Coordinates of C-alpha atoms in Angstrom, one line a residue:
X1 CA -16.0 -21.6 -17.7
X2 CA -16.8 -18.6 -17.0
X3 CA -16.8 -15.3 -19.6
X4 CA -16.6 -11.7 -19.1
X5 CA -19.7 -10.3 -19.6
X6 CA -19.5 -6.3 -19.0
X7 CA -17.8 -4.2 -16.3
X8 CA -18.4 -1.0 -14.1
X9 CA -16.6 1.8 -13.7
X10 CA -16.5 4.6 -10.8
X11 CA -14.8 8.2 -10.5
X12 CA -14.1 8.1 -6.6
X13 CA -12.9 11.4 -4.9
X14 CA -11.3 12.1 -1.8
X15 CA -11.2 15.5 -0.3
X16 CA -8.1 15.3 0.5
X17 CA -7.1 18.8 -0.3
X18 CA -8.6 20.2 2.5
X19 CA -6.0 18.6 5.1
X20 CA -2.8 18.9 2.5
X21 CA -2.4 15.6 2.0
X22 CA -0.6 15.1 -0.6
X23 CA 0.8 18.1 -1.3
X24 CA 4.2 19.0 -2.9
X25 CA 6.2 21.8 -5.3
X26 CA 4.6 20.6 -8.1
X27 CA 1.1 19.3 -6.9
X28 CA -0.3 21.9 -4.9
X29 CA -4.2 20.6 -4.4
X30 CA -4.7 16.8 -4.6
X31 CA -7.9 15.2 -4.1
X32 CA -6.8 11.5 -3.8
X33 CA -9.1 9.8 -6.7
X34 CA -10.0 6.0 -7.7
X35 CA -10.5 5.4 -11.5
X36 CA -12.3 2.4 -10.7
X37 CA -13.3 -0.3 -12.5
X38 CA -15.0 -4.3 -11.7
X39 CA -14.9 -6.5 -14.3
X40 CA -18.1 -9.0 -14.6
X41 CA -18.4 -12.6 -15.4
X42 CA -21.5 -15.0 -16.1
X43 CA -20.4 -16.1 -12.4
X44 CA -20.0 -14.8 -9.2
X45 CA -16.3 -13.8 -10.3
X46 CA -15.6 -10.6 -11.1
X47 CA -12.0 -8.7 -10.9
X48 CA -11.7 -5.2 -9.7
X49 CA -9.2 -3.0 -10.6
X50 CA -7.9 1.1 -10.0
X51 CA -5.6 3.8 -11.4
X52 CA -4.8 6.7 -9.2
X53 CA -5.4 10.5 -10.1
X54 CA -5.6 13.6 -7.9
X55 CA -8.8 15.3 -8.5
X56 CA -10.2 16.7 -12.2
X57 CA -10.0 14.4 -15.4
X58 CA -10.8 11.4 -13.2
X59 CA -14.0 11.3 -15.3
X60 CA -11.2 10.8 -18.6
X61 CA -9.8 7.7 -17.0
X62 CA -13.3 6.2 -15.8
X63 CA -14.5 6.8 -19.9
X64 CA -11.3 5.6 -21.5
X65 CA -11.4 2.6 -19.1
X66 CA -15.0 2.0 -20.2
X67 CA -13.0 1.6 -24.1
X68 CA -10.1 -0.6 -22.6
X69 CA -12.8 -3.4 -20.8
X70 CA -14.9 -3.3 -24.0
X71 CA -12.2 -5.5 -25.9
X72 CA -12.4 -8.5 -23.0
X73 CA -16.0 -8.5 -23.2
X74 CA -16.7 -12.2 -24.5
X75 CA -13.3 -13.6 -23.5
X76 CA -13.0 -17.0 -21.8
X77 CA -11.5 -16.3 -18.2
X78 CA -9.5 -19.3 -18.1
X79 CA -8.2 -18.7 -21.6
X80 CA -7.1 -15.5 -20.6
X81 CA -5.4 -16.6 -17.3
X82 CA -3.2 -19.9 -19.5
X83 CA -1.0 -16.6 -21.0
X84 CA -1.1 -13.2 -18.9
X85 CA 1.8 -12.0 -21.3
X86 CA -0.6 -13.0 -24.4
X87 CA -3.7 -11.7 -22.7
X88 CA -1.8 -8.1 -21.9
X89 CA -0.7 -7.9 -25.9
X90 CA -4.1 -8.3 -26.8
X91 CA -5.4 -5.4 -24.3
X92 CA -2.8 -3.0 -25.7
X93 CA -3.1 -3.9 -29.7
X94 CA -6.3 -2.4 -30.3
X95 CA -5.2 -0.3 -33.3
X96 CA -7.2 2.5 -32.9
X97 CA -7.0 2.7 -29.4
X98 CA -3.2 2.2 -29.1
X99 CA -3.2 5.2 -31.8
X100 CA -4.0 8.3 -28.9
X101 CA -0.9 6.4 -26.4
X102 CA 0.6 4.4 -27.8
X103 CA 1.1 2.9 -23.9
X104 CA 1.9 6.4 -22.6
X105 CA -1.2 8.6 -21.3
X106 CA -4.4 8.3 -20.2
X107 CA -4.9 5.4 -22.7
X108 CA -2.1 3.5 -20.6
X109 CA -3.2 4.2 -16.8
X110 CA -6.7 3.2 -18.1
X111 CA -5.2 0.0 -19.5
X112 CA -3.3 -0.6 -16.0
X113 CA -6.5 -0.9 -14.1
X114 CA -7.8 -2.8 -16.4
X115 CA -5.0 -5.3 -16.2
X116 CA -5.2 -5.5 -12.6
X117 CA -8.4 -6.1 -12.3
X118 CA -7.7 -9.3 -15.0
X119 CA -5.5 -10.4 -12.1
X120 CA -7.4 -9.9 -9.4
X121 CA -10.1 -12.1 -11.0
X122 CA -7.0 -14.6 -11.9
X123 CA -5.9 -14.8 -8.5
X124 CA -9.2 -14.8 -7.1
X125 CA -10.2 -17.5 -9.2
X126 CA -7.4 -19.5 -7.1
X127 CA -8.1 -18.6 -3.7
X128 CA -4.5 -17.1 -3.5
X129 CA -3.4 -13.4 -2.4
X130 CA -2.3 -12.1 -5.9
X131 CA 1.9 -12.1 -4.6
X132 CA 1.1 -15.9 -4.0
X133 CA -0.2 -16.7 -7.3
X134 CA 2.5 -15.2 -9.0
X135 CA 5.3 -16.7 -6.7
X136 CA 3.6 -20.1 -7.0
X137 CA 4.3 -19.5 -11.1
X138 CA 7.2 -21.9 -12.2
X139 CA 9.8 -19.8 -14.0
X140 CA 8.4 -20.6 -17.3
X141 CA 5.0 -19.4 -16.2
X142 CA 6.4 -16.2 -14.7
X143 CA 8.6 -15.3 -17.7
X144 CA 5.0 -16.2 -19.8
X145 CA 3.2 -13.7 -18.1
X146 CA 5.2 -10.6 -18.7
X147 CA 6.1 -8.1 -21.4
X148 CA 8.7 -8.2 -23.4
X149 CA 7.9 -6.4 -26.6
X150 CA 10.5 -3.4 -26.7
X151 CA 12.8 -4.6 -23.8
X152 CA 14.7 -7.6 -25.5
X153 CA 17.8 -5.6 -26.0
X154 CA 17.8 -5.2 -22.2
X155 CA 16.2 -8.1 -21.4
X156 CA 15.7 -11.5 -23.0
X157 CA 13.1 -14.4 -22.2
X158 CA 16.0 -16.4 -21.9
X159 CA 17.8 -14.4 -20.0
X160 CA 15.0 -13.9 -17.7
X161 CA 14.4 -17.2 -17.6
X162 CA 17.9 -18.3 -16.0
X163 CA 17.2 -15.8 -13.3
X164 CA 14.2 -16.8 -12.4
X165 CA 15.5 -20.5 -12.4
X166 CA 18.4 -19.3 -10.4
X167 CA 15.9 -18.3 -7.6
X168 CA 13.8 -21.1 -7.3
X169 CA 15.4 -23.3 -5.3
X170 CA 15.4 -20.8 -2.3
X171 CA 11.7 -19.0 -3.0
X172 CA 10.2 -21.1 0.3
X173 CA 12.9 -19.9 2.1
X174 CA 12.3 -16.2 1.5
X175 CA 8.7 -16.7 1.6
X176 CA 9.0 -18.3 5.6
X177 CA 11.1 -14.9 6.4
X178 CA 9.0 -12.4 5.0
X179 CA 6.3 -13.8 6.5
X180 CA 7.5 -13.7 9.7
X181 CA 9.3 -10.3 9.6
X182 CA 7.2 -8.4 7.1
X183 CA 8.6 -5.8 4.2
X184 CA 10.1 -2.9 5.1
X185 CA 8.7 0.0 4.9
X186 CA 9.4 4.0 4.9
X187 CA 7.1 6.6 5.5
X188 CA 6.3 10.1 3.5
X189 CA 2.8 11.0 5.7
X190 CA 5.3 13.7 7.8
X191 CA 7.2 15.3 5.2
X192 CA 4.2 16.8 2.7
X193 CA 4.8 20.4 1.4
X194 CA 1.5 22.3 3.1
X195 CA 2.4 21.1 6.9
X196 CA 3.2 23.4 9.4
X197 CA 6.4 22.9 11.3
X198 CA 4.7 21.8 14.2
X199 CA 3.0 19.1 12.3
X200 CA 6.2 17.9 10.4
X201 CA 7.5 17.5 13.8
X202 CA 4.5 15.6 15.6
X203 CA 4.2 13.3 12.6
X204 CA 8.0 12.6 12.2
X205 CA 8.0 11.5 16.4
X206 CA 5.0 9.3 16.0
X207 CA 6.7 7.2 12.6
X208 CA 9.9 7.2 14.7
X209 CA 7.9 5.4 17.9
X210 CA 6.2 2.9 15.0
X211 CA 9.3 1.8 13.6
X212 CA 10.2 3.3 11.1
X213 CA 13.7 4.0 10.0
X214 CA 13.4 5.7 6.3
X215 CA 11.5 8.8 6.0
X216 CA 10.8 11.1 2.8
X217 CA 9.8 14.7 2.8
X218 CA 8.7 17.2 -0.2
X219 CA 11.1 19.6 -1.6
X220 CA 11.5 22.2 -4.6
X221 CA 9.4 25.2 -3.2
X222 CA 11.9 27.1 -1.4
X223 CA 15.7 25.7 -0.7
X224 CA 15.9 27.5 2.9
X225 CA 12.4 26.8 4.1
X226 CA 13.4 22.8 2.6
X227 CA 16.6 23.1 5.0
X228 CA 15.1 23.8 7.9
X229 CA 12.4 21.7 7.7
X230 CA 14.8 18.8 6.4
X231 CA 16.6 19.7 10.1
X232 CA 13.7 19.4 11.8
X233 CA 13.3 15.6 10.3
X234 CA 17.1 15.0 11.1
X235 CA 17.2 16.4 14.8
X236 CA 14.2 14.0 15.6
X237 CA 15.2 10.9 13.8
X238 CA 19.0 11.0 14.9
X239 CA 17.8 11.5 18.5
X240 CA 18.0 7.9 20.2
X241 CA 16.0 9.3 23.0
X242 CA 13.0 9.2 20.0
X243 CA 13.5 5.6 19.3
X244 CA 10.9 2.7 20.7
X245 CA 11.4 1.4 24.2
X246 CA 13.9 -1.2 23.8
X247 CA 15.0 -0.9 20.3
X248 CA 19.0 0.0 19.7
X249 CA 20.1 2.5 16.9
X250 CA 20.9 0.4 13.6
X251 CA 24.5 0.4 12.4
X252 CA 24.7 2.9 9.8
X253 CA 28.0 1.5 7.9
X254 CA 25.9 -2.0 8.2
X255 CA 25.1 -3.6 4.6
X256 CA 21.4 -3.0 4.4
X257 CA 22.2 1.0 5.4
X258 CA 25.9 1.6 3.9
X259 CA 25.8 4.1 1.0
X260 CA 22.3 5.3 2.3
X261 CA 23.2 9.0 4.1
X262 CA 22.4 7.1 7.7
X263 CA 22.5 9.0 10.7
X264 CA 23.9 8.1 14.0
X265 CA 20.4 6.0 15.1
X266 CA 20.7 4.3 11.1
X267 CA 17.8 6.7 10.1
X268 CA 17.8 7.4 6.6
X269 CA 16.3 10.9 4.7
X270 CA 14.8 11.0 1.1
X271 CA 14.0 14.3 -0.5
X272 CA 11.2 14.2 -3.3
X273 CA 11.2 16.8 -5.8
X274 CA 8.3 15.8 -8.5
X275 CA 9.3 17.1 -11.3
X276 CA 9.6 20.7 -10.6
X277 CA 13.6 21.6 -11.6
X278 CA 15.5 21.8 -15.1
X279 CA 18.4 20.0 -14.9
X280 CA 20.7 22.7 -13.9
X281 CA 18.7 23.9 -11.4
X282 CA 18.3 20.1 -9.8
X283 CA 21.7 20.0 -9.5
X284 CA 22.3 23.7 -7.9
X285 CA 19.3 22.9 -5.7
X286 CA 20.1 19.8 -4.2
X287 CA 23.9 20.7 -3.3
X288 CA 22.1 23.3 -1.2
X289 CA 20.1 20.5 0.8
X290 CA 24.0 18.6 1.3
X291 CA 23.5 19.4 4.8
X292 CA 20.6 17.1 5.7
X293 CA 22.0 13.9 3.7
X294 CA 19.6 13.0 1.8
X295 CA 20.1 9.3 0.4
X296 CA 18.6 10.4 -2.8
X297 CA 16.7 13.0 -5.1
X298 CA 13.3 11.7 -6.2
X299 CA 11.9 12.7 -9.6
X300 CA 14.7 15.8 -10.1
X301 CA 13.2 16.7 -13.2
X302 CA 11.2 15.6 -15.8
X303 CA 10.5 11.7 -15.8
X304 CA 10.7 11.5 -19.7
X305 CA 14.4 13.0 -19.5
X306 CA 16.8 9.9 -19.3
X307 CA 19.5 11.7 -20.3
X308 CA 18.6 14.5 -17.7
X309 CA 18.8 12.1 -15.2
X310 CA 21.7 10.7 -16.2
X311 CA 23.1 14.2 -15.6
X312 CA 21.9 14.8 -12.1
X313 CA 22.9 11.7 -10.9
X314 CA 26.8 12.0 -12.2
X315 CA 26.7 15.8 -10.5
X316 CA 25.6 14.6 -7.4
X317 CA 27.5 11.3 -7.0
X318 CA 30.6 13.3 -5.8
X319 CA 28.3 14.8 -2.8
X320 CA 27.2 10.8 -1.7
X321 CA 22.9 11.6 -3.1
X322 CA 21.7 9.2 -5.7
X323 CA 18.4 9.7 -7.8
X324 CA 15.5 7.8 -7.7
X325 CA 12.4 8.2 -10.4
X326 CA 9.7 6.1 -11.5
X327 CA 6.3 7.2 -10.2
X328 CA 5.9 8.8 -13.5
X329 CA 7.1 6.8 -15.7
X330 CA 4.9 6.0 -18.1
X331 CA 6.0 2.2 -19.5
X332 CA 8.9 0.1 -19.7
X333 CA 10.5 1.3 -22.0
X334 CA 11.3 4.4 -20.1
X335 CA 12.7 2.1 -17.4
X336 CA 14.9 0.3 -19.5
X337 CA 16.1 3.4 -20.7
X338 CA 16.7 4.7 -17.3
X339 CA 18.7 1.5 -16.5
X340 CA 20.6 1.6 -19.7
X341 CA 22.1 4.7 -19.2
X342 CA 23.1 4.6 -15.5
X343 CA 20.8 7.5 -14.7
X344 CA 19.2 5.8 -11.4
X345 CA 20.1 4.1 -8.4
X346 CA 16.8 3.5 -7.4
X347 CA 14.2 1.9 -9.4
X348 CA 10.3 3.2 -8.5
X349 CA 7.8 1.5 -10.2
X350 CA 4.1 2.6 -9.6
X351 CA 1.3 0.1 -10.2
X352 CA -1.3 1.4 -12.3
X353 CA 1.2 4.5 -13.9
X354 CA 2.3 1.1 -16.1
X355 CA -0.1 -1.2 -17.6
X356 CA -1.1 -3.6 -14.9
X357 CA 0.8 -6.6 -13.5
X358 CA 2.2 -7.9 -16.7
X359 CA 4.5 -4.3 -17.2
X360 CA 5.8 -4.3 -13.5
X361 CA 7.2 -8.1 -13.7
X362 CA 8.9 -6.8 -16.7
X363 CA 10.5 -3.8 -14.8
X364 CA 11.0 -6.1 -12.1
X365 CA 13.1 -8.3 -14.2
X366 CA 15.2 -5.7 -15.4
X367 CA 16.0 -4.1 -12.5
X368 CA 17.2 -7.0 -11.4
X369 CA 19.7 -7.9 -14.3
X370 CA 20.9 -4.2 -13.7
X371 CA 21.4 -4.7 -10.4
X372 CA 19.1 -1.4 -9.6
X373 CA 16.9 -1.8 -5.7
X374 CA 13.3 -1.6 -6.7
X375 CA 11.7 0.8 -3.9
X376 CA 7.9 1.0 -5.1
X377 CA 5.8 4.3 -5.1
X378 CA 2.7 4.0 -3.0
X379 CA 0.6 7.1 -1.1
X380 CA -2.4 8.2 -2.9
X381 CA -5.5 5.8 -2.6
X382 CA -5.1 2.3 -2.7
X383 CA -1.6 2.3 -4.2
X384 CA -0.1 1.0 -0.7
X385 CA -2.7 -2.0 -1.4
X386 CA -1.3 -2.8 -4.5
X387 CA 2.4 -2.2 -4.1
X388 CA 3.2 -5.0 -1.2
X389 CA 2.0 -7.9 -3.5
X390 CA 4.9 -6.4 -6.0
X391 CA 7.4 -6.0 -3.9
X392 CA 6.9 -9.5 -2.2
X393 CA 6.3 -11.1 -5.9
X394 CA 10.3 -9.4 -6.5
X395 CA 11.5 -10.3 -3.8
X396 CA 10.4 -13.8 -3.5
X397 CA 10.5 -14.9 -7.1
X398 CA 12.5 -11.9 -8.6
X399 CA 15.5 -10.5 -7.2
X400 CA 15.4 -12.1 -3.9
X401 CA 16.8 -8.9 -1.8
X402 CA 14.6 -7.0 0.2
X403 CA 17.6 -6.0 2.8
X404 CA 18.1 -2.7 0.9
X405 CA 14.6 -1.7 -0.1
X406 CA 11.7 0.1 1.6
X407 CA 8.3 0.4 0.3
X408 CA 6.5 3.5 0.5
X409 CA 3.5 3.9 3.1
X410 CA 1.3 6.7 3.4
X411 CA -1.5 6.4 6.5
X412 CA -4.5 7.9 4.0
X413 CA -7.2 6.2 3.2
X414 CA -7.1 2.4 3.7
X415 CA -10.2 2.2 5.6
X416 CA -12.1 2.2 2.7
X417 CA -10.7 -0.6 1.5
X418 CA -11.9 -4.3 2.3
X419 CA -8.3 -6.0 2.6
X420 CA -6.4 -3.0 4.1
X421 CA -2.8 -2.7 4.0
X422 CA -1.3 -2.8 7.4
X423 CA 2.3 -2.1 9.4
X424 CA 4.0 -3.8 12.1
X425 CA 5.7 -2.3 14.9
X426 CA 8.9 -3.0 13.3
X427 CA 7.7 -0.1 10.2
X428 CA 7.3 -3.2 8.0
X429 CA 4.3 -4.2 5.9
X430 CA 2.4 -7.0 7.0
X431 CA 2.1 -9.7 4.0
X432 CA -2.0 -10.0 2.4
X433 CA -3.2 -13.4 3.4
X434 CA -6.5 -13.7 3.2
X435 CA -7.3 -16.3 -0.1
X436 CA -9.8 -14.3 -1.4
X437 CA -8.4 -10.7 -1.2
X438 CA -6.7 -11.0 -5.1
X439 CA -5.1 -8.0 -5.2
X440 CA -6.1 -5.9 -2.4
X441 CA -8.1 -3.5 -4.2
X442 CA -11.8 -4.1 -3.9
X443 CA -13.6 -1.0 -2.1
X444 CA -16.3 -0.8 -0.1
X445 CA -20.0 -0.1 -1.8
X446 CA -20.4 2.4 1.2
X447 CA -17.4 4.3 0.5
X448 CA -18.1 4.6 -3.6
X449 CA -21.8 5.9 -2.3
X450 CA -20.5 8.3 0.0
X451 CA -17.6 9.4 -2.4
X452 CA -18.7 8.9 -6.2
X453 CA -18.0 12.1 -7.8
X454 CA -20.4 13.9 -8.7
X455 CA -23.7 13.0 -7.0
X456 CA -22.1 10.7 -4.3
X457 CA -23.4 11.7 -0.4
X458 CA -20.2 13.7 0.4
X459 CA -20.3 15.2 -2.6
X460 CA -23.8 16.2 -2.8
X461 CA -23.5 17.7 0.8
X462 CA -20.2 19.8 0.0
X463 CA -22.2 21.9 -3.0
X464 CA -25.2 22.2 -0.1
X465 CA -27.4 19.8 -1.7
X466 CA -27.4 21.3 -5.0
X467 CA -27.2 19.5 -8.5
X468 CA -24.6 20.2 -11.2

């Protein structure tokens, strides 16, 4: 059977700062990085895994990943696969090293690619797409695999465990649709903060003509240049002339829409925020973006503040805008916190902000006993890889809705990935079937030459050749 014998690790940088990719009130240059790490066996196996920065402390990740791996080294693959929720305590009960989180921090994201790239290898190791391994799970398996530690008084085993059960029956069923009509999908790539007008306006037509029907944009700079641009988005997507040849507008008052801020062609608007408002001031702010109908507020303030939260979203109820958050926060208990105190209507889990596979299912599981739509955070680099295996795994075996939710997608850098991502022309993710893809994520060895930071080829040539 094979063992894990070492690992690898890579600080991969994109440029993306140069084109404004990525940029919003609170993140004003992002280079899209890779905290990458493969995991080696005494086979041809290996796992590879990512956590997602924008730029400097990359390096942090890639060293405190090196820490994380260095506790698997010696471990029996197959052991490790028999109990993914055994397996993930083990990773995150090094005393020393859970001392400087604990699971919050560098420490954690570092801990998330590591768990992913356990995983991959598991799913690989099976010829299965990673969101087919885990669907495949029987209940008990599934339950098994997850984290429950801190959550029990949101979430029981048991009570997990008659959900799950209560699912079953129809998983084949849900599996044969998704297949055929793929997850849906909304798009952010038009609405970044540094984007001229003109470009907002370009982008927005062309997502409108591939069939998408959600669309996000960055707010929080400045509340008139927001409205404005936010009416630019509107006045293209509530056009019908904008719509594909031969596709009808949606019915806004229609269940997968209703509650959503739909416009007349059933286009919805999401406003993102990241973090950059007190609580007041989220409040004040978003009242004075009322005009555009916004379905909700993402990240309004801090992502540690429940209670803030919980604040924003009672002020704004009255004006029909909900609150959405999750991209930063940092493990589950923040979630169940969230969920507890009726501070979001929309649940955003990120996949290597949390700790790997293990942390989302339990997410997953509580969103779903709270009733909450899961709408995953994607963008960056490789995220949009990761994020369709979750959202099929919770809607398959999980909450088995995916009429109200829409997965991120941002068209930035999936080239340099071996199992791309890809869309439909209905704006709906296609679903990862090749059998030895595991979960998405393994990069080509050209593009960590060309973009390995420092001394990668790109690099190299943007300093003119010289060394640091």
């Amino acid at each position: 059977m094979p063992k894990i014998t070492g690992y690898k690790t890579h600080d991969v940088r994109f440029p993306t700062s140069l084109s404004g990719d990525g940029t919003d009130a609170m993140n004003t240059e992002c280079d899209y990085s890779s905290a990458y790490v493969t995991l080696l066996t005494d086979t041809d196996l290996v796992g590879h895994g990512m956590t997602f920065t924008i730029g400097r402390g990359n390096e942090i990740v890639c060293t405190t990943i090196e820490s994380v791996a260095q506790r698997l080294v010696g471990k029996d693959t197959e052991e490790l696969f028999s109990d993914m929720g055994k397996t993930w305590d083990f990773m995150m009960s090094d005393p020393q090293l859970r001392w400087i989180g604990p699971e919050k921090g560098v420490i954690h994201i570092a801990s998330g690619a590591v768990n992913n790239a356990v995983w991959d290898m598991y799913a690989k190791s099976r010829k299965k797409p990673l969101w087919k391994l885990v669907v495949d799970f029987t209940p008990e398996e599934l339950v098994r695999s997850a984290a429950f530690r801190y959550i029990t008084d949101a979430i029981t085993k048991e009570e997990a465990l008659e959900m799950l059960k209560a699912k079953e029956a129809t998983k084949k069923e849900r599996e044969e649709k998704v297949r055929k009509l793929g997850y849906p999908a909304y798009v952010t790539s038009a609405g970044w903060l540094g984007y001229t007008d003109e470009k907002v306006a370009r982008l927005t037509k062309e997502a409108v003509a591939a069939g998408f029907n959600h669309f996000k944009m960055k707010v929080g700079a400045d509340q008139a240049n927001d409205l404005r641009r936010g009416k630019i988005i509107r006045s293209i997507i509530d056009d019908p002339q904008y719509l594909p040849p031969g596709i009808a507008p949606r019915d806004p008052n229609g269940d997968d829409l209703k509650g959503k801020n739909a416009g007349p062609t059933g286009s919805v608007l999401m406003i993102d925020a990241n973090q950059v408002w007190d609580v007041k001031q989220a409040i004040d702010y978003v009242k004075g973006l009322e005009e555009i109908k916004p379905w909700f507020i993402e990240e309004p303030t801090a992502p540690d503040d429940i209670l803030g939260h919980a604040a924003i979203r009672k002020a704004l109820k009255p004006h029909g805008i909900g609150v959405a958050t999750g991209e930063h926060a940092h493990n589950r208990m923040v979630f169940k916190q969230l969920l507890q105190a009726e501070a979001i209507d929309v649940c955003q889990i990120d996949s290597c902000r949390l700790a790997g596979v293990s942390e989302v299912i339990s997410v997953l599981l509580m969103a779903a006993k709270f009733g909450v739509t899961v709408c995953p955070h994607a963008g960056g680099v490789g995220l949009c890889e990761y994020v369709i295996h979750l959202s099929l795994i919770d809607y398959i075996a999980i909450s088995g809705s995916m009429e109200r939710n829409v997965l991120e997608f941002v068209d930035h850098l999936h080239e340099h990935f071996l199992n791309p991502c890809s869309i439909n022309a209905q704006g709906r993710y296609n679903v990862p079937s090749n059998p030895e893809e595991g979960y998405s994520i393994e990069m080509y060895e050209k593009s960590i030459a060309e973009y390995e930071f420092p001394n990668g080829s790109y690099w190299v040539g943007a300093r003119g050749g010289k060394k640091l």
